[in-house]
mmCIF file of N, CA and C and ligand atoms in Angstrom:
data_model
loop_
_atom_site.group_PDB
_atom_site.id
_atom_site.type_symbol
_atom_site.label_atom_id
_atom_site.label_comp_id
_atom_site.label_asym_id
_atom_site.label_seq_id
_atom_site.Cartn_x
_atom_site.Cartn_y
_atom_site.Cartn_z
ATOM 1 N N UNK J 114 69.461 176.370 186.190
ATOM 2 C CA UNK J 114 68.095 176.034 186.192
ATOM 3 C C UNK J 114 67.446 176.718 187.384
ATOM 4 N N UNK J 115 66.226 177.147 187.301
ATOM 5 C CA UNK J 115 65.403 177.788 188.333
ATOM 6 C C UNK J 115 65.468 176.998 189.569
ATOM 7 N N UNK J 116 65.875 177.683 190.727
ATOM 8 C CA UNK J 116 65.997 176.953 191.913
ATOM 9 C C UNK J 116 64.691 176.170 192.412
ATOM 10 N N UNK J 117 63.470 176.763 192.191
ATOM 11 C CA UNK J 117 62.302 176.149 192.658
ATOM 12 C C UNK J 117 62.146 174.886 191.859
ATOM 13 N N UNK J 118 62.463 174.871 190.558
ATOM 14 C CA UNK J 118 62.412 173.703 189.758
ATOM 15 C C UNK J 118 63.410 172.609 190.188
ATOM 16 N N UNK J 119 64.605 173.041 190.600
ATOM 17 C CA UNK J 119 65.545 172.099 191.082
ATOM 18 C C UNK J 119 65.172 171.470 192.456
ATOM 19 N N UNK J 120 64.504 172.295 193.295
ATOM 20 C CA UNK J 120 64.068 171.789 194.595
ATOM 21 C C UNK J 120 62.869 170.798 194.332
ATOM 22 N N UNK J 121 61.977 171.080 193.405
ATOM 23 C CA UNK J 121 60.859 170.129 193.031
ATOM 24 C C UNK J 121 61.389 168.766 192.533
ATOM 25 N N UNK J 122 62.451 168.856 191.712
ATOM 26 C CA UNK J 122 63.164 167.666 191.253
ATOM 27 C C UNK J 122 63.772 166.804 192.405
ATOM 28 N N UNK J 123 64.359 167.564 193.296
ATOM 29 C CA UNK J 123 64.953 166.815 194.460
ATOM 30 C C UNK J 123 63.951 166.265 195.313
ATOM 31 N N UNK J 124 62.805 166.937 195.564
ATOM 32 C CA UNK J 124 61.730 166.496 196.485
ATOM 33 C C UNK J 124 61.091 165.230 195.844
ATOM 34 N N UNK J 125 61.090 165.119 194.492
ATOM 35 C CA UNK J 125 60.531 163.988 193.854
ATOM 36 C C UNK J 125 61.206 162.647 194.304
ATOM 37 N N UNK J 126 62.473 162.725 194.597
ATOM 38 C CA UNK J 126 63.341 161.604 195.017
ATOM 39 C C UNK J 126 62.806 161.062 196.379
ATOM 40 N N UNK J 127 62.100 161.818 197.092
ATOM 41 C CA UNK J 127 61.624 161.342 198.415
ATOM 42 C C UNK J 127 60.236 160.657 198.214
ATOM 43 N N UNK J 128 59.674 160.657 197.042
ATOM 44 C CA UNK J 128 58.357 160.090 196.823
ATOM 45 C C UNK J 128 58.280 158.585 197.481
ATOM 46 N N UNK J 129 57.182 158.342 198.086
ATOM 47 C CA UNK J 129 56.910 156.998 198.552
ATOM 48 C C UNK J 129 55.756 156.501 197.586
ATOM 49 N N UNK J 130 56.177 155.782 196.547
ATOM 50 C CA UNK J 130 55.171 155.347 195.508
ATOM 51 C C UNK J 130 55.492 153.873 195.125
ATOM 52 N N UNK J 131 55.326 152.956 196.182
ATOM 53 C CA UNK J 131 55.515 151.488 195.881
ATOM 54 C C UNK J 131 54.469 150.971 195.039
ATOM 55 N N UNK J 132 53.304 151.587 194.891
ATOM 56 C CA UNK J 132 52.174 150.961 194.061
ATOM 57 C C UNK J 132 52.224 151.388 192.732
ATOM 58 N N UNK J 133 52.296 152.777 192.506
ATOM 59 C CA UNK J 133 52.376 153.172 191.050
ATOM 60 C C UNK J 133 53.733 153.399 190.465
ATOM 61 N N UNK J 134 54.750 153.459 191.370
ATOM 62 C CA UNK J 134 56.161 153.721 190.891
ATOM 63 C C UNK J 134 56.234 155.016 190.084
ATOM 64 N N UNK J 135 55.272 155.934 190.328
ATOM 65 C CA UNK J 135 55.246 157.246 189.577
ATOM 66 C C UNK J 135 55.602 158.284 190.660
ATOM 67 N N UNK J 136 56.795 158.789 190.510
ATOM 68 C CA UNK J 136 57.292 159.649 191.608
ATOM 69 C C UNK J 136 57.098 161.104 191.124
ATOM 70 N N UNK J 137 56.595 161.983 192.068
ATOM 71 C CA UNK J 137 56.220 163.362 191.757
ATOM 72 C C UNK J 137 56.846 164.174 192.947
ATOM 73 N N UNK J 138 57.409 165.321 192.602
ATOM 74 C CA UNK J 138 57.904 166.214 193.512
ATOM 75 C C UNK J 138 57.185 167.685 193.360
ATOM 76 N N UNK J 139 57.063 168.364 194.445
ATOM 77 C CA UNK J 139 56.475 169.737 194.320
ATOM 78 C C UNK J 139 57.220 170.637 195.198
ATOM 79 N N UNK J 140 57.406 171.873 194.762
ATOM 80 C CA UNK J 140 57.923 173.031 195.568
ATOM 81 C C UNK J 140 57.154 174.212 195.434
ATOM 82 N N UNK J 141 56.967 174.920 196.650
ATOM 83 C CA UNK J 141 56.148 175.970 196.674
ATOM 84 C C UNK J 141 56.870 177.148 197.279
ATOM 85 N N UNK J 142 56.905 178.386 196.613
ATOM 86 C CA UNK J 142 57.633 179.497 197.187
ATOM 87 C C UNK J 142 56.671 180.335 197.823
ATOM 88 N N UNK J 143 56.845 180.774 199.141
ATOM 89 C CA UNK J 143 55.856 181.594 199.790
ATOM 90 C C UNK J 143 56.235 183.091 199.592
ATOM 91 N N UNK J 144 55.338 184.023 200.079
ATOM 92 C CA UNK J 144 55.587 185.419 199.907
ATOM 93 C C UNK J 144 56.828 185.850 200.595
ATOM 94 N N UNK J 145 57.404 185.125 201.455
ATOM 95 C CA UNK J 145 58.601 185.610 202.126
ATOM 96 C C UNK J 145 59.855 184.936 201.533
ATOM 97 N N UNK J 146 59.626 184.156 200.456
ATOM 98 C CA UNK J 146 60.795 183.639 199.680
ATOM 99 C C UNK J 146 61.191 182.209 200.352
ATOM 100 N N UNK J 147 60.350 181.745 201.256
ATOM 101 C CA UNK J 147 60.723 180.329 201.801
ATOM 102 C C UNK J 147 60.203 179.330 200.782
ATOM 103 N N UNK J 148 60.883 178.265 200.776
ATOM 104 C CA UNK J 148 60.401 177.151 199.826
ATOM 105 C C UNK J 148 59.928 175.957 200.623
ATOM 106 N N UNK J 149 58.784 175.450 200.272
ATOM 107 C CA UNK J 149 58.211 174.282 200.899
ATOM 108 C C UNK J 149 58.067 173.179 199.909
ATOM 109 N N UNK J 150 58.401 171.982 200.341
ATOM 110 C CA UNK J 150 58.450 170.846 199.413
ATOM 111 C C UNK J 150 57.366 169.739 199.713
ATOM 112 N N UNK J 151 57.084 168.970 198.688
ATOM 113 C CA UNK J 151 56.249 167.773 199.005
ATOM 114 C C UNK J 151 56.573 166.763 197.812
ATOM 115 N N UNK J 152 56.188 165.490 198.185
ATOM 116 C CA UNK J 152 56.203 164.377 197.282
ATOM 117 C C UNK J 152 55.051 163.537 197.451
ATOM 118 N N UNK J 153 54.613 162.709 196.455
ATOM 119 C CA UNK J 153 53.489 161.852 196.744
ATOM 120 C C UNK J 153 53.804 160.744 197.712
ATOM 121 N N UNK J 154 52.873 160.518 198.604
ATOM 122 C CA UNK J 154 52.891 159.466 199.647
ATOM 123 C C UNK J 154 51.816 158.566 199.442
ATOM 124 N N UNK J 155 52.147 157.389 198.906
ATOM 125 C CA UNK J 155 50.960 156.431 198.638
ATOM 126 C C UNK J 155 50.681 155.589 199.882
ATOM 127 N N UNK J 156 49.546 154.891 199.685
ATOM 128 C CA UNK J 156 49.022 154.102 200.812
ATOM 129 C C UNK J 156 48.438 152.840 200.297
ATOM 130 N N UNK J 157 48.514 151.699 200.997
ATOM 131 C CA UNK J 157 47.994 150.410 200.531
ATOM 132 C C UNK J 157 46.508 150.391 200.205
ATOM 133 N N UNK J 158 45.803 151.343 200.863
ATOM 134 C CA UNK J 158 44.360 151.465 200.486
ATOM 135 C C UNK J 158 44.204 152.342 199.203
ATOM 136 N N UNK J 159 45.194 152.810 198.646
ATOM 137 C CA UNK J 159 45.179 153.541 197.536
ATOM 138 C C UNK J 159 44.546 154.977 197.598
ATOM 139 N N UNK J 160 43.345 154.883 198.166
ATOM 140 C CA UNK J 160 42.490 156.183 198.242
ATOM 141 C C UNK J 160 43.025 157.227 199.249
ATOM 142 N N UNK J 161 43.907 156.708 200.150
ATOM 143 C CA UNK J 161 44.441 157.641 201.096
ATOM 144 C C UNK J 161 45.771 158.280 200.595
ATOM 145 N N UNK J 162 46.174 157.865 199.411
ATOM 146 C CA UNK J 162 47.368 158.473 198.797
ATOM 147 C C UNK J 162 47.222 160.045 198.680
ATOM 148 N N UNK J 163 48.300 160.741 199.061
ATOM 149 C CA UNK J 163 48.319 162.140 198.929
ATOM 150 C C UNK J 163 49.309 162.458 197.752
ATOM 151 N N UNK J 164 48.919 163.357 196.919
ATOM 152 C CA UNK J 164 49.790 163.911 195.824
ATOM 153 C C UNK J 164 50.854 164.858 196.346
ATOM 154 N N UNK J 165 51.964 165.022 195.641
ATOM 155 C CA UNK J 165 53.043 165.871 195.969
ATOM 156 C C UNK J 165 52.594 167.299 196.218
ATOM 157 N N UNK J 166 51.686 167.801 195.309
ATOM 158 C CA UNK J 166 51.261 169.168 195.471
ATOM 159 C C UNK J 166 50.415 169.457 196.827
ATOM 160 N N UNK J 167 49.608 168.410 197.084
ATOM 161 C CA UNK J 167 48.868 168.738 198.440
ATOM 162 C C UNK J 167 49.789 168.536 199.668
ATOM 163 N N UNK J 168 50.665 167.591 199.534
ATOM 164 C CA UNK J 168 51.719 167.525 200.747
ATOM 165 C C UNK J 168 52.374 168.818 200.813
ATOM 166 N N UNK J 169 52.800 169.404 199.779
ATOM 167 C CA UNK J 169 53.610 170.677 199.735
ATOM 168 C C UNK J 169 52.704 171.790 200.426
ATOM 169 N N UNK J 170 51.467 171.884 199.947
ATOM 170 C CA UNK J 170 50.620 173.025 200.470
ATOM 171 C C UNK J 170 50.314 172.719 202.003
ATOM 172 N N UNK J 171 50.031 171.485 202.349
ATOM 173 C CA UNK J 171 49.646 171.357 203.790
ATOM 174 C C UNK J 171 50.856 171.467 204.660
ATOM 175 N N UNK J 172 52.001 171.068 204.181
ATOM 176 C CA UNK J 172 53.296 171.308 204.919
ATOM 177 C C UNK J 172 53.507 172.806 205.169
ATOM 178 N N UNK J 173 53.305 173.559 204.055
ATOM 179 C CA UNK J 173 53.609 174.972 204.062
ATOM 180 C C UNK J 173 52.545 175.701 205.034
ATOM 181 N N UNK J 174 51.294 175.320 204.858
ATOM 182 C CA UNK J 174 50.297 175.995 205.783
ATOM 183 C C UNK J 174 50.543 175.622 207.195
ATOM 184 N N UNK J 175 51.006 174.432 207.458
ATOM 185 C CA UNK J 175 51.182 173.971 208.841
ATOM 186 C C UNK J 175 52.449 174.634 209.379
ATOM 187 N N UNK J 176 53.299 175.251 208.624
ATOM 188 C CA UNK J 176 54.353 176.002 209.025
ATOM 189 C C UNK J 176 54.123 177.474 209.077
ATOM 190 N N UNK J 177 52.867 177.805 208.856
ATOM 191 C CA UNK J 177 52.469 179.273 209.004
ATOM 192 C C UNK J 177 52.429 180.035 207.773
ATOM 193 N N UNK J 178 52.893 179.442 206.544
ATOM 194 C CA UNK J 178 52.758 180.200 205.318
ATOM 195 C C UNK J 178 51.387 180.270 204.917
ATOM 196 N N UNK J 179 50.964 181.485 204.314
ATOM 197 C CA UNK J 179 49.636 181.762 203.814
ATOM 198 C C UNK J 179 49.543 182.338 202.456
ATOM 199 N N UNK J 180 50.714 182.890 202.028
ATOM 200 C CA UNK J 180 50.623 183.514 200.640
ATOM 201 C C UNK J 180 51.771 182.871 199.893
ATOM 202 N N UNK J 181 51.504 182.594 198.535
ATOM 203 C CA UNK J 181 52.446 181.938 197.738
ATOM 204 C C UNK J 181 52.609 182.594 196.337
ATOM 205 N N UNK J 182 53.908 182.561 195.879
ATOM 206 C CA UNK J 182 54.186 183.122 194.633
ATOM 207 C C UNK J 182 54.199 182.163 193.503
ATOM 208 N N UNK J 183 54.783 181.050 193.708
ATOM 209 C CA UNK J 183 55.020 180.131 192.591
ATOM 210 C C UNK J 183 54.933 178.597 193.078
ATOM 211 N N UNK J 184 54.696 177.792 192.150
ATOM 212 C CA UNK J 184 54.622 176.280 192.456
ATOM 213 C C UNK J 184 55.464 175.719 191.272
ATOM 214 N N UNK J 185 56.109 174.675 191.573
ATOM 215 C CA UNK J 185 56.861 173.769 190.651
ATOM 216 C C UNK J 185 56.514 172.416 190.846
ATOM 217 N N UNK J 186 56.192 171.623 189.840
ATOM 218 C CA UNK J 186 55.821 170.151 189.841
ATOM 219 C C UNK J 186 56.758 169.432 188.971
ATOM 220 N N UNK J 187 57.383 168.274 189.511
ATOM 221 C CA UNK J 187 58.369 167.603 188.676
ATOM 222 C C UNK J 187 57.893 166.129 188.593
ATOM 223 N N UNK J 188 57.982 165.549 187.480
ATOM 224 C CA UNK J 188 57.581 164.210 187.203
ATOM 225 C C UNK J 188 58.444 163.662 186.009
ATOM 226 N N UNK J 189 58.491 162.441 185.754
ATOM 227 C CA UNK J 189 59.217 161.754 184.672
ATOM 228 C C UNK J 189 58.312 161.461 183.557
ATOM 229 N N UNK J 190 57.840 162.362 182.832
ATOM 230 C CA UNK J 190 56.977 162.175 181.734
ATOM 231 C C UNK J 190 57.363 163.229 180.570
ATOM 232 N N UNK J 191 57.177 162.653 179.274
ATOM 233 C CA UNK J 191 57.567 163.618 178.227
ATOM 234 C C UNK J 191 56.488 164.765 178.106
ATOM 235 N N UNK J 192 55.261 164.328 178.140
ATOM 236 C CA UNK J 192 54.192 165.379 178.317
ATOM 237 C C UNK J 192 54.151 165.752 179.696
ATOM 238 N N UNK J 193 54.395 166.914 180.138
ATOM 239 C CA UNK J 193 54.710 167.320 181.457
ATOM 240 C C UNK J 193 53.337 167.068 182.283
ATOM 241 N N UNK J 194 53.615 166.582 183.498
ATOM 242 C CA UNK J 194 52.497 166.222 184.323
ATOM 243 C C UNK J 194 51.881 167.386 185.091
ATOM 244 N N UNK J 195 50.558 167.633 184.845
ATOM 245 C CA UNK J 195 49.923 168.776 185.529
ATOM 246 C C UNK J 195 49.279 168.229 186.798
ATOM 247 N N UNK J 196 48.915 169.137 187.766
ATOM 248 C CA UNK J 196 48.284 168.663 188.973
ATOM 249 C C UNK J 196 46.891 168.018 188.763
ATOM 250 N N UNK J 197 46.550 167.008 189.477
ATOM 251 C CA UNK J 197 45.251 166.395 189.265
ATOM 252 C C UNK J 197 44.179 167.369 189.749
ATOM 253 N N UNK J 198 42.920 166.958 189.529
ATOM 254 C CA UNK J 198 41.785 167.880 189.791
ATOM 255 C C UNK J 198 41.743 168.294 191.332
ATOM 256 N N UNK J 199 41.961 167.266 192.248
ATOM 257 C CA UNK J 199 41.907 167.570 193.700
ATOM 258 C C UNK J 199 42.936 168.585 194.049
ATOM 259 N N UNK J 200 44.107 168.367 193.421
ATOM 260 C CA UNK J 200 45.260 169.368 193.771
ATOM 261 C C UNK J 200 45.026 170.679 193.238
ATOM 262 N N UNK J 201 44.334 170.742 191.987
ATOM 263 C CA UNK J 201 44.017 172.159 191.520
ATOM 264 C C UNK J 201 43.096 172.908 192.348
ATOM 265 N N UNK J 202 42.129 172.137 193.061
ATOM 266 C CA UNK J 202 41.232 172.788 193.965
ATOM 267 C C UNK J 202 41.962 173.290 195.146
ATOM 268 N N UNK J 203 42.795 172.487 195.714
ATOM 269 C CA UNK J 203 43.546 172.907 196.924
ATOM 270 C C UNK J 203 44.561 174.013 196.593
ATOM 271 N N UNK J 204 45.232 173.926 195.491
ATOM 272 C CA UNK J 204 46.106 175.019 195.067
ATOM 273 C C UNK J 204 45.358 176.278 194.852
ATOM 274 N N UNK J 205 44.242 176.221 194.353
ATOM 275 C CA UNK J 205 43.371 177.442 194.064
ATOM 276 C C UNK J 205 42.997 178.027 195.473
ATOM 277 N N UNK J 206 42.576 177.241 196.354
ATOM 278 C CA UNK J 206 42.180 177.751 197.689
ATOM 279 C C UNK J 206 43.319 178.374 198.434
ATOM 280 N N UNK J 207 44.496 177.879 198.397
ATOM 281 C CA UNK J 207 45.578 178.419 199.124
ATOM 282 C C UNK J 207 46.532 179.385 198.403
ATOM 283 N N UNK J 208 46.558 179.209 197.066
ATOM 284 C CA UNK J 208 47.509 180.012 196.259
ATOM 285 C C UNK J 208 46.852 180.889 195.259
ATOM 286 N N UNK J 209 45.531 180.706 195.088
ATOM 287 C CA UNK J 209 44.925 181.512 194.055
ATOM 288 C C UNK J 209 45.464 181.370 192.723
ATOM 289 N N UNK J 210 45.596 182.432 191.855
ATOM 290 C CA UNK J 210 45.941 182.304 190.490
ATOM 291 C C UNK J 210 47.522 182.320 190.381
ATOM 292 N N UNK J 211 48.060 181.392 190.983
ATOM 293 C CA UNK J 211 49.503 181.196 191.186
ATOM 294 C C UNK J 211 50.227 180.815 189.858
ATOM 295 N N UNK J 212 51.544 181.229 189.750
ATOM 296 C CA UNK J 212 52.336 180.729 188.669
ATOM 297 C C UNK J 212 52.766 179.233 188.912
ATOM 298 N N UNK J 213 52.549 178.418 187.890
ATOM 299 C CA UNK J 213 52.781 176.911 188.047
ATOM 300 C C UNK J 213 53.759 176.521 187.072
ATOM 301 N N UNK J 214 54.918 176.035 187.356
ATOM 302 C CA UNK J 214 55.991 175.458 186.480
ATOM 303 C C UNK J 214 55.992 173.988 186.541
ATOM 304 N N UNK J 215 55.874 173.380 185.415
ATOM 305 C CA UNK J 215 55.989 171.871 185.331
ATOM 306 C C UNK J 215 57.295 171.628 184.659
ATOM 307 N N UNK J 216 57.929 170.442 185.179
ATOM 308 C CA UNK J 216 59.326 170.150 184.750
ATOM 309 C C UNK J 216 59.372 168.602 184.644
ATOM 310 N N UNK J 217 60.164 168.134 183.605
ATOM 311 C CA UNK J 217 60.500 166.747 183.693
ATOM 312 C C UNK J 217 61.925 166.443 183.861
ATOM 313 N N UNK J 218 62.398 165.207 183.833
ATOM 314 C CA UNK J 218 63.706 164.948 184.198
ATOM 315 C C UNK J 218 64.784 165.312 183.116
ATOM 316 N N UNK J 219 64.308 165.733 181.964
ATOM 317 C CA UNK J 219 65.186 166.327 180.951
ATOM 318 C C UNK J 219 65.383 167.854 181.101
ATOM 319 N N UNK J 220 64.655 168.470 182.054
ATOM 320 C CA UNK J 220 64.655 169.890 182.202
ATOM 321 C C UNK J 220 63.777 170.700 181.264
ATOM 322 N N UNK J 221 62.901 169.908 180.623
ATOM 323 C CA UNK J 221 61.862 170.562 179.848
ATOM 324 C C UNK J 221 60.845 171.149 180.793
ATOM 325 N N UNK J 222 60.503 172.506 180.642
ATOM 326 C CA UNK J 222 59.546 173.157 181.442
ATOM 327 C C UNK J 222 58.437 173.838 180.664
ATOM 328 N N UNK J 223 57.258 173.933 181.275
ATOM 329 C CA UNK J 223 56.159 174.719 180.756
ATOM 330 C C UNK J 223 55.615 175.478 181.869
ATOM 331 N N UNK J 224 55.275 176.738 181.733
ATOM 332 C CA UNK J 224 54.678 177.630 182.849
ATOM 333 C C UNK J 224 53.275 177.999 182.501
ATOM 334 N N UNK J 225 52.362 177.906 183.587
ATOM 335 C CA UNK J 225 50.979 178.270 183.377
ATOM 336 C C UNK J 225 50.592 179.207 184.522
ATOM 337 N N UNK J 226 49.416 179.753 184.387
ATOM 338 C CA UNK J 226 48.707 180.319 185.566
ATOM 339 C C UNK J 226 47.682 179.374 185.995
ATOM 340 N N UNK J 227 47.483 179.205 187.180
ATOM 341 C CA UNK J 227 46.520 178.126 187.733
ATOM 342 C C UNK J 227 45.141 178.381 187.084
ATOM 343 N N UNK J 228 44.828 179.692 186.889
ATOM 344 C CA UNK J 228 43.481 179.952 186.359
ATOM 345 C C UNK J 228 43.146 179.271 185.029
ATOM 346 N N UNK J 229 44.233 179.204 184.253
ATOM 347 C CA UNK J 229 44.062 178.587 182.942
ATOM 348 C C UNK J 229 43.916 177.072 182.979
ATOM 349 N N UNK J 230 44.430 176.421 184.025
ATOM 350 C CA UNK J 230 44.235 174.982 184.267
ATOM 351 C C UNK J 230 42.919 174.768 185.079
ATOM 352 N N UNK J 231 42.376 175.767 185.742
ATOM 353 C CA UNK J 231 41.315 175.550 186.669
ATOM 354 C C UNK J 231 40.382 176.765 186.514
ATOM 355 N N UNK J 232 39.699 176.764 185.423
ATOM 356 C CA UNK J 232 38.783 177.921 185.116
ATOM 357 C C UNK J 232 37.515 177.794 185.997
ATOM 358 N N UNK J 233 36.861 178.898 186.225
ATOM 359 C CA UNK J 233 35.570 178.923 187.005
ATOM 360 C C UNK J 233 35.636 177.970 188.276
ATOM 361 N N UNK J 234 36.508 178.295 189.132
ATOM 362 C CA UNK J 234 36.676 177.425 190.460
ATOM 363 C C UNK J 234 35.506 177.723 191.339
ATOM 364 N N UNK J 235 35.209 176.696 192.179
ATOM 365 C CA UNK J 235 34.492 176.907 193.396
ATOM 366 C C UNK J 235 35.334 177.202 194.606
ATOM 367 N N UNK J 236 35.076 178.213 195.395
ATOM 368 C CA UNK J 236 35.884 178.443 196.572
ATOM 369 C C UNK J 236 35.045 179.220 197.616
ATOM 370 N N UNK J 237 35.703 179.618 198.619
ATOM 371 C CA UNK J 237 35.018 180.119 199.817
ATOM 372 C C UNK J 237 34.181 181.424 199.479
ATOM 373 N N UNK J 238 34.465 182.063 198.428
ATOM 374 C CA UNK J 238 33.775 183.305 198.012
ATOM 375 C C UNK J 238 32.248 183.049 197.799
ATOM 376 N N UNK J 239 31.903 181.746 197.542
ATOM 377 C CA UNK J 239 30.486 181.405 197.296
ATOM 378 C C UNK J 239 29.705 181.134 198.598
ATOM 379 N N UNK J 240 30.493 180.967 199.731
ATOM 380 C CA UNK J 240 29.867 180.552 200.924
ATOM 381 C C UNK J 240 29.125 181.686 201.589
HETATM 382 N N1 THU T 54 50.428 162.292 191.614
HETATM 383 C C1 THU T 54 50.880 163.404 192.216
HETATM 384 O O1 THU T 54 51.647 163.326 193.259
HETATM 385 N N2 THU T 54 50.753 164.559 191.614
HETATM 386 C C2 THU T 54 50.068 164.716 190.384
HETATM 387 O O2 THU T 54 50.102 165.916 189.921
HETATM 388 C C3 THU T 54 49.545 163.578 189.828
HETATM 389 C C4 THU T 54 49.542 162.272 190.456
HETATM 390 C C5 THU T 54 50.650 160.999 192.218
HETATM 391 C C6 THU T 54 49.564 160.206 192.964
HETATM 392 C C7 THU T 54 49.969 158.914 192.928
HETATM 393 O O3 THU T 54 50.875 158.627 193.886
HETATM 394 C C8 THU T 54 50.834 158.691 191.671
HETATM 395 O O4 THU T 54 51.094 160.105 191.235
HETATM 396 C C9 THU T 54 50.053 158.056 190.471
HETATM 397 O O5 THU T 54 48.840 158.702 190.233
#
């Protein structure tokens, strides 16, 4: 199996999801080949919950990474779980039209370009 996908599946096991019990993992490969991980971290106020994808992006950026090649997102669903709208915006701003691999616990995968999931984005080019 693709290493980035394996890393996303492993990151999922760190999810803190006592409210939804929906565990998500993300892995981000940067332009130097380094891999950054994230999992969803929920909060009792619900609204402060962070998705796995945003945790991975913010961890990576905080470690100095600025360019990314691929993203993998892992969840336990038959219909593969895509990033939520907020995460698509953040992924677009930091990763651009990145390759995005979705995977479930059976090893089923689907690969997209972010542009296809997030057409006509708003970003800093408008400012
Ligand atoms: N979640 C993610 O981490 N990523 C997604 O792509 C979809 C949703 C999390 C947020 C929340 O902790 C749980 O899944 C249920 O929405």
